[in-house]
mmCIF file of C-alpha atoms in Angstrom:
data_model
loop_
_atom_site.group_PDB
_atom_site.id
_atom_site.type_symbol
_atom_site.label_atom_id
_atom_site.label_comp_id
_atom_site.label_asym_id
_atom_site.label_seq_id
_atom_site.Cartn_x
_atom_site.Cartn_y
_atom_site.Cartn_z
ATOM 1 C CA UNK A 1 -18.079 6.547 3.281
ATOM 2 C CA UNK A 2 -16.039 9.377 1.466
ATOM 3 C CA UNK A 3 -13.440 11.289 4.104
ATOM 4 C CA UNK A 4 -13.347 14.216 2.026
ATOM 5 C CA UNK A 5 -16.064 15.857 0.872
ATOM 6 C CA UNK A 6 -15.682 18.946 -1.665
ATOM 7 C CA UNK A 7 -18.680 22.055 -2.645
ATOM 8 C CA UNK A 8 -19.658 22.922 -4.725
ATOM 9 C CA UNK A 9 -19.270 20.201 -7.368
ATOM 10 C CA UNK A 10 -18.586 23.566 -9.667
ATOM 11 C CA UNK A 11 -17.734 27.204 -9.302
ATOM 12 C CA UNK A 12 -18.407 29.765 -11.353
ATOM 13 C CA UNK A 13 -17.376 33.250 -10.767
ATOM 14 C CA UNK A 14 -16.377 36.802 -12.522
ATOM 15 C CA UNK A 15 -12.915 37.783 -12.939
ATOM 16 C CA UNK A 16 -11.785 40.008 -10.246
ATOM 17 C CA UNK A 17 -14.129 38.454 -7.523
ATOM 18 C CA UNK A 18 -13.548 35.670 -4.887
ATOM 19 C CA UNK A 19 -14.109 32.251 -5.561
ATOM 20 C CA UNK A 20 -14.705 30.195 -1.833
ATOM 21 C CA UNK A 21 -14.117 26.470 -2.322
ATOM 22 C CA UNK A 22 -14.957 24.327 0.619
ATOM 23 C CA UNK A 23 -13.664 20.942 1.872
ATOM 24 C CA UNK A 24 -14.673 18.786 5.179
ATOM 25 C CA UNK A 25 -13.614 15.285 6.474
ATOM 26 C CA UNK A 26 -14.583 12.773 8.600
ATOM 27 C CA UNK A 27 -11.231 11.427 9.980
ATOM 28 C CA UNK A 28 -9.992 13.251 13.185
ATOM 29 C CA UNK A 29 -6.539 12.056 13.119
ATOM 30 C CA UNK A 30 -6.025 14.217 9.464
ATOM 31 C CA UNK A 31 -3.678 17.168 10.494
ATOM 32 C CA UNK A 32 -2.088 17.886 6.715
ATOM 33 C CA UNK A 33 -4.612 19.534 4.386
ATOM 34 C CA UNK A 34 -2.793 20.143 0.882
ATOM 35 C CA UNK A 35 -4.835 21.518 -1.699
ATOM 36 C CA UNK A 36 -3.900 20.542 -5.594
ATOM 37 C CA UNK A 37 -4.614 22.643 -8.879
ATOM 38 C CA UNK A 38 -5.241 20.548 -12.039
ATOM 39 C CA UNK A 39 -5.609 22.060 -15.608
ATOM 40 C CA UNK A 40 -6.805 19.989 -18.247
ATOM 41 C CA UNK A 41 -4.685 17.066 -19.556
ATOM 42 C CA UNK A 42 -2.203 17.470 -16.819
ATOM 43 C CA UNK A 43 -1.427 16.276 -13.315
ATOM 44 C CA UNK A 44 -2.544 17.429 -9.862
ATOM 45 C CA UNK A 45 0.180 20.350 -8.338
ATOM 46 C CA UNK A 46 0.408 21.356 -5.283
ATOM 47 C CA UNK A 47 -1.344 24.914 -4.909
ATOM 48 C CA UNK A 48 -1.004 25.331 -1.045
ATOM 49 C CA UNK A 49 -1.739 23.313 1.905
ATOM 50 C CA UNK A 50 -2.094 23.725 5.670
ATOM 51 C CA UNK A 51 -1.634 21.666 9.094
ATOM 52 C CA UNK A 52 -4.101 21.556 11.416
ATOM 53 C CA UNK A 53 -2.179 23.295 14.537
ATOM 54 C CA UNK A 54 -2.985 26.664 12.159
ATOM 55 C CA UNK A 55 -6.335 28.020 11.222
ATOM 56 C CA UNK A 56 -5.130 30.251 8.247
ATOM 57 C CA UNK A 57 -2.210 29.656 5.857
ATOM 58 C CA UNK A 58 -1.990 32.369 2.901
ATOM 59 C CA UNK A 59 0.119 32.962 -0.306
ATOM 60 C CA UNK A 60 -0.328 35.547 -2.529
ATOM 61 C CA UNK A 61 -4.030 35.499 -3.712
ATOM 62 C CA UNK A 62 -4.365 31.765 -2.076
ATOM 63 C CA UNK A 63 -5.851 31.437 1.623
ATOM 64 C CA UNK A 64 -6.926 28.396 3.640
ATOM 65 C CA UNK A 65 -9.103 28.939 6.548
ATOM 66 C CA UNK A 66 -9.224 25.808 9.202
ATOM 67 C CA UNK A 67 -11.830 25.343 11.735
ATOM 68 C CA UNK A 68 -11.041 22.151 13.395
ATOM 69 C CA UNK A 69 -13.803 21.877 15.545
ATOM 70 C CA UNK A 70 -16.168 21.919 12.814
ATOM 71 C CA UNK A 71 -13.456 19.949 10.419
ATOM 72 C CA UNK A 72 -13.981 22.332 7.634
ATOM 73 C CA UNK A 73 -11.753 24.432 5.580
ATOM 74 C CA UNK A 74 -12.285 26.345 2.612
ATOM 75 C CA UNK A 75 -9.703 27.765 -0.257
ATOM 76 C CA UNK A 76 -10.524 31.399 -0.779
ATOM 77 C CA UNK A 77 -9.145 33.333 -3.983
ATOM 78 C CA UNK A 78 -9.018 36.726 -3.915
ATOM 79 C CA UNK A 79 -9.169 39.052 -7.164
ATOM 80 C CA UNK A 80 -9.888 35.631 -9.587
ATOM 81 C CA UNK A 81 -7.829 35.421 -12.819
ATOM 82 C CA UNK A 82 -9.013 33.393 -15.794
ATOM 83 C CA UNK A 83 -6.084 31.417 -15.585
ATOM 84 C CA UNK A 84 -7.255 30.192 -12.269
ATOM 85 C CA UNK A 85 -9.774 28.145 -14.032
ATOM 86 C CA UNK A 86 -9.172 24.435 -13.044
ATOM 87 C CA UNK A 87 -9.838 21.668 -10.914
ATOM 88 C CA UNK A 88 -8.967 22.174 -7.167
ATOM 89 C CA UNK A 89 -8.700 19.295 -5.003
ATOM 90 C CA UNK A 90 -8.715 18.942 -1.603
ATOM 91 C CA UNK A 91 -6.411 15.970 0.371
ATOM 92 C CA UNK A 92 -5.825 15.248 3.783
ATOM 93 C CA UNK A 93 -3.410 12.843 5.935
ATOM 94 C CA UNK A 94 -2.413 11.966 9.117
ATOM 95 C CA UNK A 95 1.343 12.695 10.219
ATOM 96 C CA UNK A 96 3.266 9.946 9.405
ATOM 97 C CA UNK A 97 1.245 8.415 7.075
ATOM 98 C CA UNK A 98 1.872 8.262 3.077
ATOM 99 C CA UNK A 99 -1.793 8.378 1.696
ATOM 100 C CA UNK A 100 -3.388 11.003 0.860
ATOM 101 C CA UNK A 101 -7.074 11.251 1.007
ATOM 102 C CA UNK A 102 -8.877 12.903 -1.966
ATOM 103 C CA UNK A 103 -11.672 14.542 -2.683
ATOM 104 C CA UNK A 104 -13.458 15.023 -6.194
ATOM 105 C CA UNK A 105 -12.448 18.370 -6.904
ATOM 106 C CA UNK A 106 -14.585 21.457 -7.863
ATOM 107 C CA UNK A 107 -14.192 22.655 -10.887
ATOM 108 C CA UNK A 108 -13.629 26.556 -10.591
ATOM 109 C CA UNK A 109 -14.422 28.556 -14.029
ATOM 110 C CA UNK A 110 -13.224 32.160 -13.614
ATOM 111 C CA UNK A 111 -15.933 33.986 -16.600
ATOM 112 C CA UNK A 112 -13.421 37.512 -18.381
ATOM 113 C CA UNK B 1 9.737 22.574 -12.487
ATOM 114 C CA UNK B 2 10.330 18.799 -11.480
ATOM 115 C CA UNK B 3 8.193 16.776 -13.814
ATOM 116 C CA UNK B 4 7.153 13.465 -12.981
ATOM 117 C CA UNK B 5 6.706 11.821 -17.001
ATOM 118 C CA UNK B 6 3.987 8.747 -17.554
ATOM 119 C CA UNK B 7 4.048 6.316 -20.559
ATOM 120 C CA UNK B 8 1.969 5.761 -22.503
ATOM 121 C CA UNK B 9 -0.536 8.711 -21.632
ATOM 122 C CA UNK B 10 -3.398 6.531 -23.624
ATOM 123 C CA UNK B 11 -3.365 2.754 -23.411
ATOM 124 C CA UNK B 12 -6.274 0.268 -24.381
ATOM 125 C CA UNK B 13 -6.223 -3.509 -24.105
ATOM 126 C CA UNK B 14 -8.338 -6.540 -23.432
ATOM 127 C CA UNK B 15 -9.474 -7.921 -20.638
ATOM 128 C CA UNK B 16 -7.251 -10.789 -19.523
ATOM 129 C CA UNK B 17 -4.017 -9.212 -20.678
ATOM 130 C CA UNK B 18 -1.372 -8.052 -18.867
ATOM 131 C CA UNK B 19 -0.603 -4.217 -18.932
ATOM 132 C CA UNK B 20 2.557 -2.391 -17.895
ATOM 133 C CA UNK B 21 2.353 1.357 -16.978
ATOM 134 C CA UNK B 22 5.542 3.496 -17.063
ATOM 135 C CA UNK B 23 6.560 6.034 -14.532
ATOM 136 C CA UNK B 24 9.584 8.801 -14.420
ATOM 137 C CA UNK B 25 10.030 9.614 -11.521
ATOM 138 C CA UNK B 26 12.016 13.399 -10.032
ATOM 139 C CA UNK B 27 15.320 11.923 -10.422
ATOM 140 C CA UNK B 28 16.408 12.871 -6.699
ATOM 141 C CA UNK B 29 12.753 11.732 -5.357
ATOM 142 C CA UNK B 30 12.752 8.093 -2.686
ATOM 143 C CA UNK B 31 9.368 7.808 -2.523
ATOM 144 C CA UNK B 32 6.716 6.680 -5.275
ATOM 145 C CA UNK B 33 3.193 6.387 -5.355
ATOM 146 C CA UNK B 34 0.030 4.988 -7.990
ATOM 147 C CA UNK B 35 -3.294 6.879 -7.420
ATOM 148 C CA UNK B 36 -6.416 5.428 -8.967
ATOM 149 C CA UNK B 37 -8.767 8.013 -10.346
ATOM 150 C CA UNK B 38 -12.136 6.643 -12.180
ATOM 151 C CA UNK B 39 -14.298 8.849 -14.300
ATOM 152 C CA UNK B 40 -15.801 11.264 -11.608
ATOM 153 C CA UNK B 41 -14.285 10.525 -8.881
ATOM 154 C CA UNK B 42 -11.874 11.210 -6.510
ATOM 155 C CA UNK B 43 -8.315 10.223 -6.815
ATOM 156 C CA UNK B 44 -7.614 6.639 -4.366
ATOM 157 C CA UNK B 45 -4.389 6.165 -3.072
ATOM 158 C CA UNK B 46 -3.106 2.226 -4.364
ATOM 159 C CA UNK B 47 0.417 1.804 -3.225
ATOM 160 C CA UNK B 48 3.324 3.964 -2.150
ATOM 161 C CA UNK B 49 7.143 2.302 -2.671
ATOM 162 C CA UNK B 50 10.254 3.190 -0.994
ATOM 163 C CA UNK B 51 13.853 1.703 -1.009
ATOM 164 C CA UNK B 52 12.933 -0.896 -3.078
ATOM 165 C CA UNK B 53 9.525 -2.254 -1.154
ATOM 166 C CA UNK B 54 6.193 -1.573 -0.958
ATOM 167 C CA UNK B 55 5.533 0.208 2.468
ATOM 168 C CA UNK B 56 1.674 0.811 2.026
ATOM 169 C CA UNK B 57 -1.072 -0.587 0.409
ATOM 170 C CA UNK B 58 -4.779 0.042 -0.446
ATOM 171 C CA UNK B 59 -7.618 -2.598 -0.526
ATOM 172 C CA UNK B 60 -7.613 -1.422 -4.557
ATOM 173 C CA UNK B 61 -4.413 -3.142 -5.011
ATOM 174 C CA UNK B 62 -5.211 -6.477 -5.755
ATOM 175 C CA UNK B 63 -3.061 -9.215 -6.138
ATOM 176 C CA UNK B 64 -3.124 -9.089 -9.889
ATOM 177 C CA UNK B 65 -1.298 -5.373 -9.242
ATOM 178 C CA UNK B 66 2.906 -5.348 -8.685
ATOM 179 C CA UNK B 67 5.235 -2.432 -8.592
ATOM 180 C CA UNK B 68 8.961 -2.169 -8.779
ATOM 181 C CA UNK B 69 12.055 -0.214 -9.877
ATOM 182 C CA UNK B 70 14.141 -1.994 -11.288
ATOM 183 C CA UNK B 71 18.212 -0.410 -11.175
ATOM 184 C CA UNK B 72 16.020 2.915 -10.961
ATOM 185 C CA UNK B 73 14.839 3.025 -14.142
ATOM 186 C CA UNK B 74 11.086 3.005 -14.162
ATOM 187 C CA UNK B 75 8.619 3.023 -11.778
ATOM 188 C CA UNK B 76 6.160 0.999 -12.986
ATOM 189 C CA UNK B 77 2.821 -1.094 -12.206
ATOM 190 C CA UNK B 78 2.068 -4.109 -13.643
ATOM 191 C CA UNK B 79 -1.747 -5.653 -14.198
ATOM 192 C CA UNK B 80 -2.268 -8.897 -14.502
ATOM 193 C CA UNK B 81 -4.665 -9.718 -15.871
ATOM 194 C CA UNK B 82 -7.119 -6.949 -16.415
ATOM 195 C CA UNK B 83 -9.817 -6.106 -15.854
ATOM 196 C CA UNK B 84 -13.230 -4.174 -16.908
ATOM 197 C CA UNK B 85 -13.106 -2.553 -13.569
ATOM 198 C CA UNK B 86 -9.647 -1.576 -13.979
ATOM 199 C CA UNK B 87 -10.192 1.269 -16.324
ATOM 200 C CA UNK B 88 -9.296 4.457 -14.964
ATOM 201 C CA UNK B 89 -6.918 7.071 -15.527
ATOM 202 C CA UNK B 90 -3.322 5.927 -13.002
ATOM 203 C CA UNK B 91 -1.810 8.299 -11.726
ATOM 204 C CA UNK B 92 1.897 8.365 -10.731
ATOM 205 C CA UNK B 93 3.026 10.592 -8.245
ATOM 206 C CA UNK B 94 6.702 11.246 -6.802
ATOM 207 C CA UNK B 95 8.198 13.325 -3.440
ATOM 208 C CA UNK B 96 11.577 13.685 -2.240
ATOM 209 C CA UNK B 97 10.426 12.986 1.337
ATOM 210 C CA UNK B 98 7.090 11.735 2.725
ATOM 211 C CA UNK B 99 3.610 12.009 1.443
ATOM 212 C CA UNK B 100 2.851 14.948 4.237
ATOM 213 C CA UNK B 101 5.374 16.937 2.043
ATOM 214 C CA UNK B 102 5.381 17.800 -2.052
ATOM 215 C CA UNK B 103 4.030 15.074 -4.263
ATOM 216 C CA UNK B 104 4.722 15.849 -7.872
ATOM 217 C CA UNK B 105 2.315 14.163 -10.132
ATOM 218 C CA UNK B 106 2.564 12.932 -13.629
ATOM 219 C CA UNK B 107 -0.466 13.689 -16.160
ATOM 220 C CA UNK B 108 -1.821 10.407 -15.572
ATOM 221 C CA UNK B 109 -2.020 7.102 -17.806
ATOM 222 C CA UNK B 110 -5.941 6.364 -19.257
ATOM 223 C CA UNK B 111 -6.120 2.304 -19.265
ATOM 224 C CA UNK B 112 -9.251 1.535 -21.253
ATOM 225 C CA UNK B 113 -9.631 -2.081 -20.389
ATOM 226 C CA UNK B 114 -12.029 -3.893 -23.366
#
């Protein structure tokens, strides 16, 4: 049974629009929802994450919304760049613990 | 930034033998971790170290997989033996304090197990 679940599998979208990226889980205890940027050939990095006692966490052109009722949340990014083109993962883990839960990614291509 | 460097980034072998990947961790990081990711799937946590000892393990790390640090050089995990379902890209991944903070991950080590 996968705990995180990421859609779409891929992403394509024109520069300047938004690109939504969504994530949901199936373990209730997960309260820390990182998401993780990964370009070709190199490691995850952390982009921007969240806890679960907030239902939005922004930076810059990078917002999380959290519903955790519904145990969703999505990335959202505003005014895409090509140079956001990349894999974006989404992880969760409970508070004290030192795993982090994956999911497969999407793969976000941002088309000039 | 803090980079966390892996060695070799490409290794193949045969089943059976014993493999030994590298790991560099943030020099003022305590706490280590492997992730498992095979081809098109997610990344699976294996094993996270601290102060010398393992503190958590997956039910991927089987007894054929070690870690240690020796005199903090290295971080490194040892297979032994291999294999087939072993192959996967390893990745290693370091943070100054716990996993619910900033882990810095290395590019990853491909283990093509023959």
């Amino acid at each position: 049974q996968q705990q995180v679940r990421q859609s779409p599998q891929s992403l394509t979208v024109w520069e300047g629009e938004t690109a939504i990226l969504n994530c949901s889980y199936e373990d209730s205890t997960f309260n820390y929802f990182p998401w993780y940027q990964q370009f070709p050939g190199e490691g995850p990095a952390l982009l921007i994450s969240i806890r679960s006692v907030s239902d939005k966490k922004e930076d810059g052109r990078f917002t999380i919304f959290f519903n955790k009722r519904e145990k969703k949340l999505s990335l959202h990014i505003t005014d895409s760049q090509p140079g956001d083109s990349a894999t974006y993962f989404c992880a969760a883990s409970t508070e004290g613990a030192d795993r982090l839960t994956f999911g497969k990614g999407t793969q976000l291509i941002i088309q000039p | 930034g803090p980079k966390v460097l892996q060695i070799p980034s490409h290794q193949i072998i045969d089943m059976g033998q014993m493999v030994t990947l590298n790991c560099d961790p943030v020099s003022n990081h305590l706490y280590f971790y492997w992730y498992k990711q095979i081809l098109g799937q997610q990344m699976e946590f294996l094993v996270n170290f601290y102060n010398g000892k393992v503190m958590e393990k997956s039910k991927l790390f089987k007894d054929q997989f070690s870690v240690e640090r020796p005199d903090g050089s290295y971080f490194t995990l040892k297979i032994q033996p291999t294999a087939l379902e072993d192959s996967a890209v390893y990745f290693c991944a370091s943070s100054r304090d716990r996993a619910n903070e900033r882990l810095f991950f290395g590019h990853g080590t491909k283990l093509s197990v023959l």
